[in-house]
Coordinates of C-alpha atoms in Angstrom, one line a residue:
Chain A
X1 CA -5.6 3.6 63.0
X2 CA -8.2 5.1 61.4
X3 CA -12.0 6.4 62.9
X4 CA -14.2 6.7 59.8
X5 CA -17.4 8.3 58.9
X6 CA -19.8 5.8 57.7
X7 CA -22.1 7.8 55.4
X8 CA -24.7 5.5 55.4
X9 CA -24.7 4.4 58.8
X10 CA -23.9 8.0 60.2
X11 CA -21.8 6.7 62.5
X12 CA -17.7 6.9 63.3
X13 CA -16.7 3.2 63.4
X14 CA -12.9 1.9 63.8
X15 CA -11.1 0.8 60.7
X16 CA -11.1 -2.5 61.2
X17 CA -14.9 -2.4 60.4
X18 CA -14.0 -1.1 56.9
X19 CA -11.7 -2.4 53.6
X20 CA -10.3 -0.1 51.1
X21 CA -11.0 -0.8 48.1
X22 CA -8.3 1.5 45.9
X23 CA -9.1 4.4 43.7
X24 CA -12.7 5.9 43.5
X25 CA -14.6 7.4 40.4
X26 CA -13.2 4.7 37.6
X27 CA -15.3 4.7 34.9
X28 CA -16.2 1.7 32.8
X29 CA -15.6 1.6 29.0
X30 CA -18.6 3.3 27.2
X31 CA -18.0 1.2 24.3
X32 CA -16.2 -1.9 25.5
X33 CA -15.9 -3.6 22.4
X34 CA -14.1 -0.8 21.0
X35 CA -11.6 -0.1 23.1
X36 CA -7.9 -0.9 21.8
X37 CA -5.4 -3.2 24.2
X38 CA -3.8 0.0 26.2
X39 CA -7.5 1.4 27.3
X40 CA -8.5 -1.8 27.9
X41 CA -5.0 -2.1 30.5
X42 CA -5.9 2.0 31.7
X43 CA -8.7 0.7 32.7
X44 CA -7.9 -2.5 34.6
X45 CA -4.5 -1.8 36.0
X46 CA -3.8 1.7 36.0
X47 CA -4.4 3.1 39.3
X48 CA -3.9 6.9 40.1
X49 CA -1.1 7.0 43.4
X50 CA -0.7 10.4 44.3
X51 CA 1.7 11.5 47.0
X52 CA -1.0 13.9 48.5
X53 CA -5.2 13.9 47.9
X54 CA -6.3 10.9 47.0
X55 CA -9.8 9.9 46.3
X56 CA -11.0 6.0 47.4
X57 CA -13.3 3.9 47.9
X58 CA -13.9 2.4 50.9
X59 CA -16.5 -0.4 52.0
X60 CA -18.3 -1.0 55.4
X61 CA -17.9 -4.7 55.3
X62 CA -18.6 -5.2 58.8
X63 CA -21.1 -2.9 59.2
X64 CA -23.6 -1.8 56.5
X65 CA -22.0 -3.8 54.0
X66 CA -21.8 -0.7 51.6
X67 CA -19.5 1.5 49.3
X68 CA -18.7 5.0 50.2
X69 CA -16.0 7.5 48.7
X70 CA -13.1 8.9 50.9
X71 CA -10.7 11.9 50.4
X72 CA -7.8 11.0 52.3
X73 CA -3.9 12.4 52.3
X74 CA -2.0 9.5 52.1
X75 CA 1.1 11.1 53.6
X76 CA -0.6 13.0 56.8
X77 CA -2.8 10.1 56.5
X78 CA -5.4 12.5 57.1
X79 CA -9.3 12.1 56.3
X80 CA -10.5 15.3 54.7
X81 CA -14.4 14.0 53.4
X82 CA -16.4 11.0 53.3
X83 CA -18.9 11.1 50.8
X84 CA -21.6 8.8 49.2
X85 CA -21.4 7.0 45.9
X86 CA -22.3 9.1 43.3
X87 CA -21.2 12.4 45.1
X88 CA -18.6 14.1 43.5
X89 CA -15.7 15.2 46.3
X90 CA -15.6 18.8 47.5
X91 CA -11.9 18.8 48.2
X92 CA -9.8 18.3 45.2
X93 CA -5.7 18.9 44.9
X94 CA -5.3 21.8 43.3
X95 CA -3.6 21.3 40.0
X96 CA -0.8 22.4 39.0
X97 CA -0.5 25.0 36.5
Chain B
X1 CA 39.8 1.2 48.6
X2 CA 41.1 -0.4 51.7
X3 CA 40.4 -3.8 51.8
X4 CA 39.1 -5.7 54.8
X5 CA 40.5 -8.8 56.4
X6 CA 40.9 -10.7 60.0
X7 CA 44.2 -9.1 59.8
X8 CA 43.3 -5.8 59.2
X9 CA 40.6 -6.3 61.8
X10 CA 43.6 -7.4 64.3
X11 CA 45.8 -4.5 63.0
X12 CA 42.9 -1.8 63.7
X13 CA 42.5 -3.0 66.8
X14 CA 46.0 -1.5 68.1
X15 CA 45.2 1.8 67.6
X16 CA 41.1 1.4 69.2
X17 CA 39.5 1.2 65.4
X18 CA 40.1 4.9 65.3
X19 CA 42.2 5.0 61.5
X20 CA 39.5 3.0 59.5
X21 CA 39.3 4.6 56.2
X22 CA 36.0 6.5 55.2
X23 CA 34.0 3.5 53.3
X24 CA 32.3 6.2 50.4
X25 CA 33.5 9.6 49.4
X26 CA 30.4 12.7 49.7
X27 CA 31.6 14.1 46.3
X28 CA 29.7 17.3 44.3
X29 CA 28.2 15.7 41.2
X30 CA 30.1 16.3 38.1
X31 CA 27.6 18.5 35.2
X32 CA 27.3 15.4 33.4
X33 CA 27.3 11.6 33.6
X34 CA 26.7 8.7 31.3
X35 CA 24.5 7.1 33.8
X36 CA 22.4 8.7 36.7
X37 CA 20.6 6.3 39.0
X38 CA 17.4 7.8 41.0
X39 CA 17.2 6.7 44.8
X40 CA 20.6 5.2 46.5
X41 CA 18.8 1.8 48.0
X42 CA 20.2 -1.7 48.1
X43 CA 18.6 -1.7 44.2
X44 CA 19.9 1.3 43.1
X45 CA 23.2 1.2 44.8
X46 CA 23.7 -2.8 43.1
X47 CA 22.8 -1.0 39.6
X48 CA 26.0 1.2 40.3
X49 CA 28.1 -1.3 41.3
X50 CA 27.2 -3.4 38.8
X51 CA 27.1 -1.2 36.3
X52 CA 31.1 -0.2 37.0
X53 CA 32.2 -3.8 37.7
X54 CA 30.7 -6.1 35.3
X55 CA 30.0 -3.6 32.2
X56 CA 32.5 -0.8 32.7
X57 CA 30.9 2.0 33.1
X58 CA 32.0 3.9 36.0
X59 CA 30.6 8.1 35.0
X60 CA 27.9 7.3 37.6
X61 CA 26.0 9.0 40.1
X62 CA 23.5 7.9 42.3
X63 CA 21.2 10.7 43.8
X64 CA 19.7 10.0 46.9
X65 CA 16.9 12.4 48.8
X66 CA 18.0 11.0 52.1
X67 CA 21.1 8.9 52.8
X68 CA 22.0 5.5 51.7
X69 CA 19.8 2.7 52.3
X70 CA 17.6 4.8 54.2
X71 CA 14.4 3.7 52.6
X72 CA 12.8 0.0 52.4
X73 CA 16.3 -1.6 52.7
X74 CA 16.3 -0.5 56.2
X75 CA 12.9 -1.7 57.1
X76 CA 12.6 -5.0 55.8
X77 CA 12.5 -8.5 57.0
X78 CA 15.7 -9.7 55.5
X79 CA 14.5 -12.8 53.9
X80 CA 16.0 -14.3 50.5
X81 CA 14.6 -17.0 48.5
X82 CA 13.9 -17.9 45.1
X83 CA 11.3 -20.4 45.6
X84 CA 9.0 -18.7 43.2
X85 CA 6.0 -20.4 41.0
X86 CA 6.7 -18.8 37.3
X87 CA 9.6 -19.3 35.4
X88 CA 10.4 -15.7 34.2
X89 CA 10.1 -14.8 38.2
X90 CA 12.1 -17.9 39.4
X91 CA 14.9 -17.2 36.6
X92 CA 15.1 -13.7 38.0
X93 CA 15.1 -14.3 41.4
X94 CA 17.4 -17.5 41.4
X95 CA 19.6 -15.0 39.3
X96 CA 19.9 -13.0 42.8
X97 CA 20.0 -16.3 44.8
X98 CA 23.4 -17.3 42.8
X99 CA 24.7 -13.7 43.0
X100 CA 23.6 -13.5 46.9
X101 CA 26.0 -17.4 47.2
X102 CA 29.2 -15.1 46.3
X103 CA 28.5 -11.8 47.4
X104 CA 30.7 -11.2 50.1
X105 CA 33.3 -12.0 48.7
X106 CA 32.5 -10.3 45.7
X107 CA 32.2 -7.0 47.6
X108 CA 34.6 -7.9 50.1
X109 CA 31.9 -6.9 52.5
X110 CA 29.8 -9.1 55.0
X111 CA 26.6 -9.3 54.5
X112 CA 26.3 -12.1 56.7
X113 CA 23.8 -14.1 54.4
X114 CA 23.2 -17.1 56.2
X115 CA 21.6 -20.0 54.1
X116 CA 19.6 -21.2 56.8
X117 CA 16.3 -22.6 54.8
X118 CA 12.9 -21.3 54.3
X119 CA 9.4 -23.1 55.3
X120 CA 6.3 -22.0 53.6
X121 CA 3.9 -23.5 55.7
X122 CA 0.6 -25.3 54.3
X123 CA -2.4 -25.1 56.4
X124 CA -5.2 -26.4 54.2
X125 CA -5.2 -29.3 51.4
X126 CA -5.4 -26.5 48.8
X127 CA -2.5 -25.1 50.7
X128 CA -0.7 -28.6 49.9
X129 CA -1.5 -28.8 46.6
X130 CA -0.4 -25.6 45.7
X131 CA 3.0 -26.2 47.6
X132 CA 3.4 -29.3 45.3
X133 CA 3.0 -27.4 42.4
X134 CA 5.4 -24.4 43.3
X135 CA 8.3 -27.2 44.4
X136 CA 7.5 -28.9 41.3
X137 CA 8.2 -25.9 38.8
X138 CA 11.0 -24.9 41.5
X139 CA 13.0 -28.2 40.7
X140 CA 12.1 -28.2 36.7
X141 CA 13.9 -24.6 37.0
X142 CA 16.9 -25.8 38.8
X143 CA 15.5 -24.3 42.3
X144 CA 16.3 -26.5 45.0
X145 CA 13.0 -27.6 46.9
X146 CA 11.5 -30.3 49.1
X147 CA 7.7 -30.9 50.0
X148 CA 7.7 -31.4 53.8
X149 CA 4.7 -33.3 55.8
X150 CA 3.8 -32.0 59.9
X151 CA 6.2 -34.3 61.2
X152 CA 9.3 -33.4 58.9
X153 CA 7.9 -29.7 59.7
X154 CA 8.2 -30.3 63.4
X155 CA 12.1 -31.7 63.0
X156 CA 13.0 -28.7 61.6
X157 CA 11.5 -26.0 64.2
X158 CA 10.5 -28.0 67.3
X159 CA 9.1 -25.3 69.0
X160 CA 6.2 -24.2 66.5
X161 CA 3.0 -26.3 67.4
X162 CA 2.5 -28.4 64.7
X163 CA 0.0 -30.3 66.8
X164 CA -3.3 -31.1 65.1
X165 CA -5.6 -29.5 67.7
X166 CA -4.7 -26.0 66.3
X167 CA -7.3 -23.5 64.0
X168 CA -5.3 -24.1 61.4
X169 CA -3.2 -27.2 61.6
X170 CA 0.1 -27.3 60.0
X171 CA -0.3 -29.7 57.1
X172 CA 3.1 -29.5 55.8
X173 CA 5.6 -26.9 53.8
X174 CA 7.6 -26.2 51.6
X175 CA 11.4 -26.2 52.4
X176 CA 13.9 -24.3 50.3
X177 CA 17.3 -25.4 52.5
X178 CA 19.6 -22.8 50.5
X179 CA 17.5 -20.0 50.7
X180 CA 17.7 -17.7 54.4
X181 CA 18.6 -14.1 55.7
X182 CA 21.4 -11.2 55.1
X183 CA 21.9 -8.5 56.6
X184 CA 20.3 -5.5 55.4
X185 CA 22.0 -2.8 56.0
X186 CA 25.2 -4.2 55.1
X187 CA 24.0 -4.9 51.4
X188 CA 23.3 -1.5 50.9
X189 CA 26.6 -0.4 52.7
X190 CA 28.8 -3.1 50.8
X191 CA 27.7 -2.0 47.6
X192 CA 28.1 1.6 48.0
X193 CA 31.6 1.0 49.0
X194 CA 32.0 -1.7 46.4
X195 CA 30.7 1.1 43.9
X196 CA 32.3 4.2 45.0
X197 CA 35.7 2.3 45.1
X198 CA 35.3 2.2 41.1
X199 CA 34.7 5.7 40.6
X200 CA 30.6 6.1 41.1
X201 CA 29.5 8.9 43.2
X202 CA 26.9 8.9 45.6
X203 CA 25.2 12.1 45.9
X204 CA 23.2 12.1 49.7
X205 CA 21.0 14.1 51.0
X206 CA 19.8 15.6 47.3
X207 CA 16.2 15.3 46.1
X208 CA 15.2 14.8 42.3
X209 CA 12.1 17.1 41.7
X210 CA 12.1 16.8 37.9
X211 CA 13.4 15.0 34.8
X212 CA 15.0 17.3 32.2
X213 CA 13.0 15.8 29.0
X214 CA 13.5 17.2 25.6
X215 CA 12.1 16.1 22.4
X216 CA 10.7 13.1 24.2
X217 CA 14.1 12.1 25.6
X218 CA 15.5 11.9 29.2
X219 CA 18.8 14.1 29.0
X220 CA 19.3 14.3 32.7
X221 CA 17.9 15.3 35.9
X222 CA 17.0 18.6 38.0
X223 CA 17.6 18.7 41.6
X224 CA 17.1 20.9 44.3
X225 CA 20.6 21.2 45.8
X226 CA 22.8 21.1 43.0
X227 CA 20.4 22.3 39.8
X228 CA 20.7 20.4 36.7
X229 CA 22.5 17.3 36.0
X230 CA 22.8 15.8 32.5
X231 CA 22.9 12.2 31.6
X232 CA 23.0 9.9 28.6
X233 CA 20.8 7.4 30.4
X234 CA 18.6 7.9 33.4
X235 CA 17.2 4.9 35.6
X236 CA 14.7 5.3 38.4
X237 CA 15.0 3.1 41.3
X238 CA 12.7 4.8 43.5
X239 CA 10.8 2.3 45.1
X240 CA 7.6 3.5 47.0
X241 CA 8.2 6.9 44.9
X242 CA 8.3 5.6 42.1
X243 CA 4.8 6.7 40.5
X244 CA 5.8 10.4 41.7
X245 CA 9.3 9.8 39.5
X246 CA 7.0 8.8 36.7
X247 CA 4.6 11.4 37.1
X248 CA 7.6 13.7 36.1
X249 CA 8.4 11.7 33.1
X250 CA 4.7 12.9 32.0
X251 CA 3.2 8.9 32.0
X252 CA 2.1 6.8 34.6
X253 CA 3.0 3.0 36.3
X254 CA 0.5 0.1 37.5
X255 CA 1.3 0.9 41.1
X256 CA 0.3 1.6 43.9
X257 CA 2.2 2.5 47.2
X258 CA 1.2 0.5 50.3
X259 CA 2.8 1.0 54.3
X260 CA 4.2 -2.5 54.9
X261 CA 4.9 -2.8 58.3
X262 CA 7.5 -5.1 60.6
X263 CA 8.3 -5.5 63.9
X264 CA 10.9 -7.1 66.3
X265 CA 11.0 -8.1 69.6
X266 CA 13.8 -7.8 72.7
X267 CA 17.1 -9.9 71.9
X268 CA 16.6 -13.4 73.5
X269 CA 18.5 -16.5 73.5
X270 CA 19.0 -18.8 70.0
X271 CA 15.4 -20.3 69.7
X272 CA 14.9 -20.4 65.8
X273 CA 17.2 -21.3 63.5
X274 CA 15.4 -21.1 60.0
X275 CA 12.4 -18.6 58.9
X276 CA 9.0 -19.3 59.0
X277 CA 6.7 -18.2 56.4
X278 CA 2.7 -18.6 56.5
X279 CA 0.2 -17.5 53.4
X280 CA -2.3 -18.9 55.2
X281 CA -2.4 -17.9 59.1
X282 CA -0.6 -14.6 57.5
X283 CA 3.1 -13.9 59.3
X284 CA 6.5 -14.9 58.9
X285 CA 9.3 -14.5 61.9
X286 CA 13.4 -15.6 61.6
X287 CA 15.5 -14.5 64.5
X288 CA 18.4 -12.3 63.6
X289 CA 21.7 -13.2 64.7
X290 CA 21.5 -10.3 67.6
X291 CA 18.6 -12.5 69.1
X292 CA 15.5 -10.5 68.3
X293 CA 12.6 -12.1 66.6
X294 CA 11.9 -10.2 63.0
X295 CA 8.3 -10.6 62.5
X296 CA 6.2 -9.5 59.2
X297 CA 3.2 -9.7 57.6
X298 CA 0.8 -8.2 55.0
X299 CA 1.0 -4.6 54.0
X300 CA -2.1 -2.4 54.9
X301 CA -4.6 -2.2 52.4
X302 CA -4.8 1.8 51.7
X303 CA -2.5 4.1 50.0
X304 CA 0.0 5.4 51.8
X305 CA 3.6 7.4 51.6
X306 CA 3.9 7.9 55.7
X307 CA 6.2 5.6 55.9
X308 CA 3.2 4.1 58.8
X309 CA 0.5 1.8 58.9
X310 CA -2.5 0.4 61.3
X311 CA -2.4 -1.0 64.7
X312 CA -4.8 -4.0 63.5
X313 CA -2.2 -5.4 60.8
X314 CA 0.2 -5.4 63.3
X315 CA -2.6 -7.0 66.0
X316 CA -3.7 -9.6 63.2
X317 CA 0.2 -10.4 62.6
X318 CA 1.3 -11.4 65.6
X319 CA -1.9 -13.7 66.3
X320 CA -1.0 -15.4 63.6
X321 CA 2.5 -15.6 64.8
X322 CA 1.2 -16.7 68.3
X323 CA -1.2 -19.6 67.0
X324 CA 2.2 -20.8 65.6
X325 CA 4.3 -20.5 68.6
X326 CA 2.6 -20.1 71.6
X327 CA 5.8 -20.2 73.3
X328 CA 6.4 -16.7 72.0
X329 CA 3.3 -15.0 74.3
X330 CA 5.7 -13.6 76.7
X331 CA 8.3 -11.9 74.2
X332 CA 8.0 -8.2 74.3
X333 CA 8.4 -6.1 71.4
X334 CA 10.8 -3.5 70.8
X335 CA 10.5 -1.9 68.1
X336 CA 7.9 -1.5 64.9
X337 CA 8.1 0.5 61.9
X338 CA 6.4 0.7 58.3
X339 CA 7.8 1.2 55.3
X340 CA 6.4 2.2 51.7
X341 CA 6.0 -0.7 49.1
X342 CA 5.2 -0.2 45.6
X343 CA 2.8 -2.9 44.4
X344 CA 2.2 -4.2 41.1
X345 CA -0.9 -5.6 40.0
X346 CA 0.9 -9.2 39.7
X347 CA 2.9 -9.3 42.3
X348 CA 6.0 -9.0 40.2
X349 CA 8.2 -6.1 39.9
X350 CA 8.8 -3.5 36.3
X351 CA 12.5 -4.1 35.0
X352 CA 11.6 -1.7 31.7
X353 CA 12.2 0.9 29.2
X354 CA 9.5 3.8 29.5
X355 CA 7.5 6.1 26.6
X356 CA 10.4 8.7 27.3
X357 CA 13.9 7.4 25.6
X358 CA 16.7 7.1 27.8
X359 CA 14.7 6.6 31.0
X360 CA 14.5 3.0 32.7
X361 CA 12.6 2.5 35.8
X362 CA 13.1 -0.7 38.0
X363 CA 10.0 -0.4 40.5
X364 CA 7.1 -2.8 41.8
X365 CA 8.9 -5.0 43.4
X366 CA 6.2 -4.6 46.2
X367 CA 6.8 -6.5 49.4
X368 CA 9.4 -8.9 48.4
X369 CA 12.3 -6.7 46.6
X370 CA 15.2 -7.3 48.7
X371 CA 15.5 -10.8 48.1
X372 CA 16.3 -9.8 44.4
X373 CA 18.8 -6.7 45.5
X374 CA 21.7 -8.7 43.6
X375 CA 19.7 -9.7 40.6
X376 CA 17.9 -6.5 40.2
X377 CA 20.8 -4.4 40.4
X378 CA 23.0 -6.9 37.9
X379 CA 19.6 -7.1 35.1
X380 CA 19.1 -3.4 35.1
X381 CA 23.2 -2.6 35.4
X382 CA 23.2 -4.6 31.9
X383 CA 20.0 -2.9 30.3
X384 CA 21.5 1.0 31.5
X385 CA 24.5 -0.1 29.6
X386 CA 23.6 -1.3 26.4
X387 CA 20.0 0.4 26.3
X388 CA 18.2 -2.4 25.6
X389 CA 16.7 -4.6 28.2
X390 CA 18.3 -7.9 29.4
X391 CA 16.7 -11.0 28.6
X392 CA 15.8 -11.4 32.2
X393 CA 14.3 -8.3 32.5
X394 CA 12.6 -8.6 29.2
X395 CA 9.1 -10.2 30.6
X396 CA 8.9 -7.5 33.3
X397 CA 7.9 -4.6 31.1
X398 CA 5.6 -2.2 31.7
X399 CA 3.8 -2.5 28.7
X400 CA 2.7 -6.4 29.9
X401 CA -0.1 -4.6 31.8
X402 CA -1.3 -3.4 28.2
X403 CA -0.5 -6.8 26.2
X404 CA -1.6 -8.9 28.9
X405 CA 1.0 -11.2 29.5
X406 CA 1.2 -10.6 33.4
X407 CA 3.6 -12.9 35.3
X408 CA 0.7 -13.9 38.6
X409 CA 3.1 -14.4 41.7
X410 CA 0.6 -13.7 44.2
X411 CA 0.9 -17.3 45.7
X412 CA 5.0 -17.2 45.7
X413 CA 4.8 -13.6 46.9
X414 CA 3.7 -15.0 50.7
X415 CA 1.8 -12.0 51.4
X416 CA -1.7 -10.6 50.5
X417 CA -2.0 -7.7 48.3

């Protein structure tokens, strides 16, 4: 059971307050009418799953009604930073060399 | 491979079951295989046995991080069906149901599948309509099927209240007589024997931490306790790991891993003998033959590898399962757990080739994968051996997410995603 940050409220609230919404930071197709079948399926279906840091967005849909981003471990299940749309996350995995 | 019988039973018996043969040997992989199968599950471990039965190749290993059957074979719900809405899905998965009719015998194993019916209950008129639909394309694909209204629904499980003063009123369901349980455990058990008995070995306890890929081609696999091992062909079975196996292959898969939890109660006496499925109010129970109630529902709707999920699913589940059968408010629970399902965006699993040559995954099959242990394990055995896909497999590709012909089984999957 999660206890998460509402940015926007300012506020810890229990999960049940919130949804997850999957993967954060997706960005649309600058040129949509140009992209070929496979960025077209990237873009809709694709979904990064890492065992580790994962970045997601999360919505308040009990509460404020609005979308924040989360850093989250989804094996410790731990919360690391909740930050608002438009932030880019402090915490990132480290990549491998 | 000793073979098991009542007699043998009665003969072990004289000497206090204390001479049963070992069912699986723990061997050191050989250098090199023709086949190597990633993750020893009910999936992986049919591949093998498959694989050495029906197309005679028998230089197999399956590698395993933990021990057999460890993973979401062990933590499921047990159901098996076929009931499903599509007819490349409803092919597949009747596929399993036929193999599932014969496979005790075939493995000379009990897996104690009981064909004891499934309901999928309709609670709304949309609910209805759609269960026409799905019983309709069941029966056009050879699936048996019946449409059943409240009081039919009542017959069959006269303890659920079916009365009309409920929330959600049961309107009906749809009744699949030869569909039911097996037991889990003994799947995966009954095909490892079955497998090692024809020469596979079943490396436990040894982690896969990278593919060796040269040229573009999977020639084998590195692991952490025994190093290298070559292989013509490679297949990944991995389940919830599945995108971490890909992410070694270099590429990446259309899923996403989910905790699906389950739950059962205390062993009581024979109350229900079919399984009860709900889209709608969200839960489905059966009572296992020790007496304990199996209950499941929807997987939680975050990411997740802890093999854990949220108190509220679980909450959420058995309301539903108590606006069903109120007669159950008393039952305690015993255990709960959570496992880690690999989700596809349709609801239906990947049976496909990869960008890298020579490695085949068989992953996605989300929340409803054991069902199809048999089927699975039999349509990938065939495609490891020629190295082409098998017809049945052939509309499960990966590449569907990129041509868009996705195979929706949301609504025959029973369980939100």
């Amino acid at each position: 059971m999660f206890h998460i940050y509402c940015p926007y409220c300012c506020e810890y609230r229990e999960e049940e307050e919130f949804h997850s919404k999957g993967q954060a930071h997706i960005p649309r197709p600058l040129n949509p009418e140009a992209c070929s079948d496979e960025e077209w399926g990237n873009n809709l279906y694709f979904r990064k799953n890492p065992r580790g840091l994962h970045h997601e967005l999360w919505v308040h849909n009990a509460g404020c009604r609005k979308f924040f981003n989360v850093t989250r471990d989804t094996v410790t299940y731990e919360i690391k930073e909740v930050y608002k749309m438009g932030e880019k996350p402090s915490i990132v995995a480290e990549i491998k060399a | 491979m000793q073979h098991y019988s009542g007699f043998g039973l009665l003969k072990h018996s004289l000497s206090h079951h204390e001479n049963w043969q070992r069912a699986w040997r723990n061997p050191t992989p050989k250098k090199k295989y023709d086949v190597i199968i990633i993750g020893g599950g009910g999936h992986g471990l049919a591949t093998a046995y498959y694989l050495a039965k029906a197309f005679g190749v028998t230089n197999v290993a399956v590698i395993e991080k933990g021990y057999l059957g460890g993973g979401n074979t062990a933590r499921n719900t047990t159901i098996v069906r076929s009931n499903y809405l599509w007819d490349e899905a409803a092919h597949l998965y009747e596929h399993a149901m036929k193999l599932w009719e014969g496979l005790s015998q075939d493995l000379n194993y009990n897996v104690m599948f009981s064909q004891r019916g499934v309901l999928n209950l309709g609670h709304t008129l949309q609910d209805m309509r759609d269960i026409q639909r799905r019983v309709n394309a069941n029966r056009l694909n050879g699936i048996d099927g019946e449409v059943l209204d409240t009081q039919q629904v009542q017959e069959i499980v006269p303890h659920m209240d079916c009365s009309a003063n409920t929330r959600y009123p049961v309107l009906g369901a749809s009744w699949q007589p030869r569909a039911g349980v097996a037991r889990h455990d003994a799947v995966a058990w009954g095909y490892a024997r079955g497998a090692d008995a024809l020469g596979v070995d079943l490396i436990q306890q040894t982690e896969v931490i990278d593919l060796l890929i040269e040229d573009g081609e999977c020639v084998g696999v590195k692991t952490q306790r025994y190093g290298d091992i070559k292989a013509d062909r490679v297949g990944s079975v991995a389940a919830g790991n599945s995108s971490v196996i890909a992410k070694m292959g270099g590429f990446e898969l259309p899923l996403e891993s989910h905790p699906l939890q389950a739950l059962v109660s205390e062993p009581i006496k024979p109350i229900l003998d079919t399984v009860v499925m709900s889209n709608h109010v969200h839960g489905y129970i059966s009572q296992s033959d020790k007496g304990d109630l199996v209950i499941g529902a929807g997987i939680d709707g975050y990411n997740g590898y802890g093999q854990r999920g949220s108190f509220p699913t679980i909450e959420h589940t058995l309301q539903a399962i108590l606006e069903l059968f109120p007669i159950f408010s008393r039952v305690r629970m015993n255990r709960q757990w959570g496992g880690i399902v690999d989700t596809c965006p349709d609801a239906c699993p990947i049976i496909s080739e990869t960008p890298v040559k020579n490695l085949f995954f068989n992953c996605g099959w989300g929340t409803g994968g054991f069902k199809a242990t048999p089927g699975s394990g039999h349509v990938f055995a065939a495609s490891l051996a020629k190295g082409e896909m098998h017809p049945l497999a052939k509309p499960f590709s990966m590449f569907r997410f990129h041509s868009g012909a996705l195979i929706d089984e949301h609504g025959a999957a029973g369980v939100a995603h």
